[in-house]
Amino acid sequence: MGNAEKFDWVRGFTCDFDLINGLSKTAESTKRYLSQMKGMYADDAAFDKMLEGGNDPLVYEFYEMGAPELPGDLAFGTSITYPGKVGDEYFMTKGHFHTILDTGEVYYCLSGHGYMLLESPEGDWSLQEMTAGEAVYVPKRYAHRSINIGDTPLVTFFVFRGDAGHDYGTIETKGYRNLVVEKDGKAVAVPNPKWGE
Amino acid sequence: MGNAEKFDWVRGFTCDFDLINGLSKTAESTKRYLSQMKGMYADDAAFDKMLEGGNDPLVYEFYEMGAPELPGDLAFGTSITYPGKVGDEYFMTKGHFHTILDTGEVYYCLSGHGYMLLESPEGDWSLQEMTAGEAVYVPKRYAHRSINIGDTPLVTFFVFRGDAGHDYGTIETKGYRNLVVEKDGKAVAVPNPKWGE
Ligand SMILES: [Mn+2]
Ligand SMILES: [Mn+2]
């Protein structure tokens, strides 16, 4: 049974999400393995090497609960980005704009350490630091990507409008203007050499 | 400085909310004392007695962050309902409908034990149990009230549409059809004798 059928969006329901690891005993998660992110990391050689011998690490997972795709409903769940790097670039989610660009999103960090990378179509960008107990407001019009710079899973609880929709294509085609890499033991933003390709 | 001026709703921001007690070091909360809830509990004599001698217990507090009142923005924060009773009726929030009735809300319980009481204008109602790690979906059209049935603060992280608005008047005038009271050491729903007055 899919998530959408498990829950009563008309009369209300509850669903568990572990406050530390973010996992639900009731809902099923969507998983993103490294092989599904080809071309999204800067270092293609390091990427190919990590997939050798049939390896395919789980980079992140999140919950698609099946909220009605309507402006009065809200989609919610947790997102879990695992620790790791491709070369010196930290594990991250694909990131996306909302199809209805003028809709924001809220993330509340439950555990881990990382950044929310925000970028507008005009190129305004920022890194919002996430640690346990920090809420991030993703404003309307900004693409957003979670980046794990720590040694434990980066776990967030998110909420967005049911009809917001996901535009992954723009990021998959152009990328973000900046990457977050480890340099001298620190997480730093550097220009993305592949941007706009 | 008010909360609205502290935060950048256009470019994004972070704000802390403690994962256990719900309190923020950055934002200021709105507080509801018992004296502000006259007539909302069933036992008026017990209510008056609790206010004697200048006492006025804090029943709940929550954060109004100043989100733009627009359909693409999201209001968020924590709500903290303290443990206590008025007679045998548990401490609770006032509860409200949204002014734009067709907008839902998400609550994620961080600590404590209680219920979300849901009630539609037509009288359909339910109690959604909240414990740490349980998310509650408040569907469109349902009034909602948090009720603390435990011995520690009931803490939730909430998100709703920026333009949803609050209709407190309907509940203040008519009340909910049911109360939650302690009976033989257990929390039970009973018909509200004051309903519709
Ligand atoms: Mn999103
Ligand atoms: Mn509400």
Coordinates of C-alpha atoms and ligand atoms in Angstrom, one line a residue:
Chain A
M1 CA 0.0 0.0 0.0
G2 CA 1.4 3.4 -1.0
N3 CA 1.7 6.2 1.6
A4 CA -1.2 8.2 0.1
E5 CA -3.6 5.4 0.8
K6 CA -2.4 4.9 4.4
F7 CA -3.4 8.4 5.6
D8 CA -6.7 10.3 6.0
W9 CA -6.1 13.7 4.5
V10 CA -9.7 14.7 4.9
R11 CA -10.3 13.8 8.6
G12 CA -6.7 14.0 9.9
F13 CA -4.1 11.5 11.0
T14 CA -0.8 11.0 12.8
C15 CA 2.5 9.5 11.5
D16 CA 5.7 8.8 13.4
F17 CA 9.1 10.1 12.4
D18 CA 12.0 9.3 14.7
L19 CA 13.3 12.5 16.3
I20 CA 17.0 11.4 15.9
N21 CA 17.3 9.3 12.7
G22 CA 14.1 10.7 11.0
L23 CA 12.8 7.2 10.0
S24 CA 9.2 6.3 10.1
K25 CA 7.8 2.9 11.1
T26 CA 4.5 3.6 9.2
A27 CA 5.4 5.5 6.0
E28 CA 7.8 4.3 3.3
S29 CA 10.7 6.5 2.2
T30 CA 11.9 7.3 -1.2
K31 CA 15.6 6.5 -1.6
R32 CA 18.3 8.2 -3.7
Y33 CA 21.4 6.2 -4.4
L34 CA 24.6 7.7 -5.8
S35 CA 24.1 6.2 -9.2
Q36 CA 20.9 8.4 -9.6
M37 CA 23.0 11.6 -9.3
K38 CA 25.3 11.2 -12.2
G39 CA 26.9 14.5 -13.3
M40 CA 25.7 16.4 -10.2
Y41 CA 29.0 16.2 -8.4
A42 CA 32.0 18.1 -9.7
D43 CA 34.5 15.3 -9.6
D44 CA 33.3 12.7 -12.2
A45 CA 36.3 10.4 -11.7
A46 CA 35.7 10.2 -7.9
F47 CA 32.0 9.6 -8.6
D48 CA 32.7 6.7 -11.0
K49 CA 35.2 5.2 -8.6
M50 CA 32.7 5.1 -5.8
L51 CA 30.4 3.0 -8.0
E52 CA 33.0 0.4 -8.9
G53 CA 32.5 -3.2 -8.0
G54 CA 28.7 -2.8 -7.8
N55 CA 28.8 -0.3 -4.9
D56 CA 26.0 2.3 -4.8
P57 CA 25.8 4.2 -1.5
L58 CA 22.5 5.6 -0.3
V59 CA 23.0 9.3 -0.4
Y60 CA 19.6 10.5 1.0
E61 CA 16.1 9.4 1.6
F62 CA 12.9 11.3 2.3
Y63 CA 9.1 10.8 2.7
E64 CA 6.5 11.5 0.0
M65 CA 3.3 11.1 2.0
G66 CA 0.8 11.6 -0.9
A67 CA -0.7 14.9 0.3
P68 CA -3.4 16.2 -2.0
E69 CA -1.8 18.5 -4.6
L70 CA -4.0 21.4 -3.6
P71 CA -3.1 24.9 -2.3
G72 CA -4.9 24.3 1.0
D73 CA -3.0 21.1 1.9
L74 CA 0.5 20.7 3.1
A75 CA 3.0 18.0 2.3
F76 CA 5.4 17.0 5.1
G77 CA 7.9 14.4 6.2
T78 CA 11.5 14.0 7.0
S79 CA 14.6 14.2 4.8
I80 CA 17.8 12.3 5.7
T81 CA 21.1 13.1 4.0
Y82 CA 23.8 10.6 4.9
P83 CA 27.4 11.6 5.7
G84 CA 29.9 11.1 2.9
K85 CA 31.8 12.8 0.1
V86 CA 32.4 12.5 -3.6
G87 CA 36.0 13.6 -3.9
D88 CA 36.1 16.6 -1.6
E89 CA 32.4 17.5 -2.2
Y90 CA 29.9 16.6 0.6
F91 CA 26.9 14.4 0.1
M92 CA 23.8 16.4 -0.8
T93 CA 20.3 16.2 -2.1
K94 CA 19.6 16.9 -5.8
G95 CA 17.8 20.1 -4.9
H96 CA 15.0 21.7 -6.8
F97 CA 12.9 24.7 -7.4
H98 CA 9.2 24.5 -6.8
T99 CA 7.1 24.3 -9.9
I100 CA 4.9 27.0 -8.4
L101 CA 8.0 29.2 -7.9
D102 CA 6.2 31.5 -5.5
T103 CA 5.9 28.9 -2.7
G104 CA 8.3 28.6 0.3
E105 CA 9.2 25.7 2.6
V106 CA 10.1 25.2 6.2
Y107 CA 12.8 22.8 7.4
Y108 CA 13.4 22.0 11.1
C109 CA 16.7 20.3 11.8
L110 CA 16.4 17.3 14.2
S111 CA 20.0 16.1 14.1
G112 CA 23.3 16.4 12.3
H113 CA 25.2 19.3 10.9
G114 CA 25.0 20.8 7.4
Y115 CA 23.7 23.6 5.2
M116 CA 20.7 24.5 3.2
L117 CA 22.0 25.9 -0.1
L118 CA 19.5 28.6 -1.4
E119 CA 19.7 30.0 -4.9
S120 CA 17.3 32.2 -6.8
P121 CA 16.9 32.2 -10.6
E122 CA 18.8 35.6 -10.6
G123 CA 21.8 34.1 -8.8
D124 CA 21.3 35.4 -5.3
W125 CA 22.4 32.6 -3.0
S126 CA 23.3 31.8 0.6
L127 CA 24.1 28.9 2.9
Q128 CA 21.8 28.5 5.9
E129 CA 23.6 26.5 8.6
M130 CA 21.6 23.6 10.1
T131 CA 22.2 22.0 13.5
A132 CA 19.8 20.2 15.7
G133 CA 17.0 22.6 16.8
E134 CA 17.5 25.1 14.0
A135 CA 14.6 25.9 11.7
V136 CA 15.3 27.2 8.2
Y137 CA 12.9 29.3 6.1
V138 CA 13.3 28.6 2.4
P139 CA 11.7 31.6 0.8
K140 CA 9.6 31.7 -2.3
R141 CA 11.6 31.5 -5.6
Y142 CA 14.7 29.9 -4.1
A143 CA 16.0 26.5 -5.1
H144 CA 17.1 24.5 -2.1
R145 CA 19.5 21.6 -1.5
S146 CA 20.6 20.0 1.8
I147 CA 24.3 19.3 2.3
N148 CA 25.7 17.2 5.1
I149 CA 29.0 18.4 6.3
G150 CA 29.1 16.3 9.5
D151 CA 29.8 12.7 10.4
T152 CA 26.2 11.7 11.2
P153 CA 23.0 11.8 9.2
L154 CA 21.5 15.3 8.6
V155 CA 17.9 14.9 9.5
T156 CA 15.2 17.6 8.9
F157 CA 11.4 17.7 9.2
F158 CA 10.0 19.7 6.2
V159 CA 6.6 21.2 5.2
F160 CA 5.5 22.8 1.9
R161 CA 2.3 23.5 0.1
G162 CA 0.6 20.5 -1.4
D163 CA 0.5 21.9 -4.9
A164 CA 4.0 23.4 -4.9
G165 CA 5.5 20.7 -7.2
H166 CA 9.1 19.9 -7.9
D167 CA 11.3 21.3 -10.7
Y168 CA 14.4 19.1 -10.6
G169 CA 15.3 19.7 -14.3
T170 CA 16.6 23.2 -14.0
I171 CA 19.2 22.1 -11.4
E172 CA 20.0 18.9 -13.2
T173 CA 20.7 20.9 -16.4
K174 CA 22.5 24.0 -15.1
G175 CA 23.6 23.0 -11.5
Y176 CA 24.0 25.4 -8.7
R177 CA 26.5 28.3 -9.0
N178 CA 28.4 27.0 -5.9
L179 CA 29.5 23.7 -4.4
V180 CA 30.4 23.0 -0.8
V181 CA 33.7 21.1 -0.4
E182 CA 36.0 20.2 2.4
K183 CA 39.2 22.3 2.3
D184 CA 41.8 22.1 5.1
G185 CA 39.3 20.3 7.2
K186 CA 36.6 23.0 6.8
A187 CA 33.4 23.2 4.7
V188 CA 33.7 26.0 2.2
A189 CA 31.7 27.2 -0.8
V190 CA 33.5 27.3 -4.1
P191 CA 32.3 28.2 -7.6
N192 CA 30.9 25.2 -9.5
P193 CA 33.1 24.6 -12.5
K194 CA 30.2 22.8 -14.3
W195 CA 27.7 25.6 -13.7
G196 CA 25.6 26.5 -16.8
E197 CA 27.0 23.7 -18.9
Chain B
M1 CA 12.3 44.6 17.9
G2 CA 9.4 42.5 16.9
N3 CA 9.9 39.0 15.5
A4 CA 8.8 40.1 12.0
E5 CA 11.7 42.6 11.7
K6 CA 14.3 40.0 13.0
F7 CA 13.9 37.7 10.0
D8 CA 14.5 37.9 6.3
W9 CA 11.4 36.4 4.7
V10 CA 12.7 37.3 1.2
R11 CA 16.2 35.8 1.3
G12 CA 15.8 33.1 4.0
F13 CA 16.9 32.8 7.6
T14 CA 17.3 30.3 10.5
C15 CA 15.8 30.5 14.0
D16 CA 16.5 28.2 16.9
F17 CA 13.7 26.3 18.8
D18 CA 14.9 23.9 21.5
L19 CA 14.0 20.3 20.6
I20 CA 12.9 19.5 24.1
N21 CA 11.3 22.6 25.7
G22 CA 10.5 24.4 22.4
L23 CA 11.8 27.8 23.5
S24 CA 13.7 30.1 21.2
K25 CA 16.7 32.2 22.2
T26 CA 16.1 34.5 19.2
A27 CA 12.3 34.9 18.8
E28 CA 9.9 36.2 21.4
S29 CA 6.9 34.1 22.3
T30 CA 3.2 35.1 22.8
K31 CA 2.0 33.9 26.2
R32 CA -1.5 32.9 27.2
Y33 CA -2.3 33.1 31.0
L34 CA -5.3 31.4 32.6
S35 CA -7.1 34.7 33.1
Q36 CA -7.2 35.1 29.3
M37 CA -9.3 32.0 29.0
K38 CA -12.3 32.9 31.1
G39 CA -15.4 30.8 30.2
M40 CA -13.4 28.3 28.1
Y41 CA -13.1 25.6 30.8
A42 CA -16.2 23.8 32.0
D43 CA -15.7 24.3 35.8
D44 CA -16.0 28.1 36.4
A45 CA -15.6 27.7 40.2
A46 CA -12.4 25.8 39.8
F47 CA -11.2 28.4 37.3
D48 CA -12.0 31.3 39.6
K49 CA -10.3 29.6 42.6
M50 CA -7.0 29.1 40.6
L51 CA -6.9 32.9 40.0
E52 CA -7.3 33.7 43.7
G53 CA -4.6 35.7 45.5
G54 CA -3.3 37.2 42.3
N55 CA -2.2 33.9 40.8
D56 CA -2.4 33.5 37.0
P57 CA -0.7 30.4 35.7
L58 CA 0.9 30.4 32.2
V59 CA -1.2 27.9 30.3
Y60 CA 0.6 28.0 26.9
E61 CA 2.9 30.0 24.7
F62 CA 3.7 30.0 21.1
Y63 CA 5.7 31.9 18.4
E64 CA 4.3 34.4 16.0
M65 CA 7.2 34.9 13.7
G66 CA 5.7 37.6 11.4
A67 CA 5.5 35.6 8.2
P68 CA 4.1 37.5 5.3
E69 CA 0.3 36.9 5.1
L70 CA 0.5 35.6 1.6
P71 CA -0.5 32.2 0.2
G72 CA 3.1 31.3 -0.9
D73 CA 4.6 31.9 2.5
L74 CA 4.5 29.7 5.6
A75 CA 4.1 30.6 9.2
F76 CA 5.9 28.4 11.6
G77 CA 7.2 28.1 15.2
T78 CA 6.7 26.0 18.3
S79 CA 3.7 25.8 20.7
I80 CA 4.1 24.8 24.3
T81 CA 1.2 23.8 26.4
Y82 CA 2.1 23.4 30.1
P83 CA 0.8 20.6 32.3
G84 CA -2.1 21.4 34.6
K85 CA -5.8 21.1 35.1
V86 CA -8.8 23.4 35.8
G87 CA -10.9 21.1 37.9
D88 CA -10.6 17.8 36.1
E89 CA -10.1 19.4 32.7
Y90 CA -6.6 19.4 31.2
F91 CA -4.8 22.6 30.3
M92 CA -5.3 23.4 26.6
T93 CA -4.9 26.1 24.0
K94 CA -7.9 28.2 23.0
G95 CA -8.1 26.5 19.6
H96 CA -9.3 28.1 16.4
F97 CA -10.5 27.6 12.9
H98 CA -8.4 29.2 10.1
T99 CA -10.1 32.3 8.6
I100 CA -9.4 30.7 5.2
L101 CA -11.2 27.5 6.2
D102 CA -9.7 25.5 3.4
T103 CA -6.1 25.5 4.8
G104 CA -4.5 22.7 6.8
E105 CA -1.7 22.7 9.3
V106 CA 1.1 20.3 10.3
Y107 CA 2.2 19.8 13.9
Y108 CA 5.2 17.7 14.9
C109 CA 5.4 16.7 18.5
L110 CA 8.8 17.2 20.1
S111 CA 8.1 16.2 23.7
G112 CA 5.2 15.6 26.1
H113 CA 1.9 13.8 25.8
G114 CA -1.4 15.0 24.7
Y115 CA -4.1 15.3 22.1
M116 CA -4.9 17.5 19.1
L117 CA -8.7 17.9 19.2
L118 CA -10.1 18.3 15.7
E119 CA -13.6 19.4 15.0
S120 CA -15.3 20.5 11.7
P121 CA -18.2 23.0 11.5
E122 CA -20.5 20.0 10.8
G123 CA -19.5 18.4 14.1
D124 CA -17.1 15.7 12.9
W125 CA -14.4 15.4 15.5
S126 CA -11.5 13.3 16.6
L127 CA -8.6 13.2 19.1
Q128 CA -5.2 12.7 17.5
E129 CA -2.7 11.4 20.1
M130 CA 0.6 13.2 20.3
T131 CA 3.8 11.9 21.8
A132 CA 7.4 12.8 20.9
G133 CA 8.1 12.0 17.3
E134 CA 4.5 11.9 16.2
A135 CA 3.4 14.3 13.4
V136 CA -0.3 15.3 13.2
Y137 CA -2.0 16.4 10.0
V138 CA -4.8 19.0 10.8
P139 CA -6.9 18.9 7.7
K140 CA -8.6 21.8 6.0
R141 CA -11.8 23.0 7.6
Y142 CA -11.0 21.5 11.1
A143 CA -10.7 23.6 14.3
H144 CA -7.7 22.5 16.3
R145 CA -6.7 22.7 20.0
S146 CA -3.7 21.2 21.8
I147 CA -4.5 19.4 25.1
N148 CA -1.7 18.4 27.5
I149 CA -2.6 15.2 29.4
G150 CA 0.9 14.5 30.7
D151 CA 3.1 15.8 33.5
T152 CA 5.6 17.7 31.3
P153 CA 5.2 20.5 28.7
L154 CA 3.5 19.4 25.4
V155 CA 5.8 20.8 22.7
T156 CA 5.0 20.9 19.0
F157 CA 6.6 22.5 15.9
F158 CA 3.8 23.8 13.6
V159 CA 3.6 25.1 10.0
F160 CA 0.6 26.7 8.2
R161 CA 0.0 28.9 5.2
G162 CA 1.0 32.5 5.8
D163 CA -2.4 33.9 4.9
A164 CA -4.5 31.2 6.7
G165 CA -5.6 33.6 9.5
H166 CA -7.1 32.7 12.9
D167 CA -10.8 32.6 13.8
Y168 CA -10.8 32.4 17.6
G169 CA -14.3 33.9 17.9
T170 CA -16.3 30.8 16.8
I171 CA -14.7 28.6 19.5
E172 CA -14.9 31.3 22.1
T173 CA -18.6 31.7 21.5
K174 CA -19.7 28.1 20.9
G175 CA -16.9 26.1 22.3
Y176 CA -16.0 22.6 21.2
R177 CA -18.5 19.8 21.4
N178 CA -16.2 17.8 23.7
L179 CA -13.8 18.3 26.6
V180 CA -10.9 16.1 27.7
V181 CA -11.0 15.4 31.4
E182 CA -9.2 13.1 33.8
K183 CA -11.5 10.3 35.0
D184 CA -10.2 7.4 37.2
G185 CA -6.7 8.5 36.3
K186 CA -7.3 8.4 32.6
A187 CA -7.9 11.1 29.9
V188 CA -11.3 10.8 28.4
A189 CA -13.5 12.9 26.1
V190 CA -16.9 13.9 27.5
P191 CA -19.6 16.1 26.0
N192 CA -19.1 19.8 26.7
P193 CA -22.0 21.0 28.9
K194 CA -21.4 24.6 27.7
W195 CA -21.4 23.8 24.0
G196 CA -23.4 26.1 21.8
E197 CA -24.3 28.5 24.7
Ligands
MN1 MN 11.0 21.9 -1.7
MN2 MN -3.9 26.8 13.1

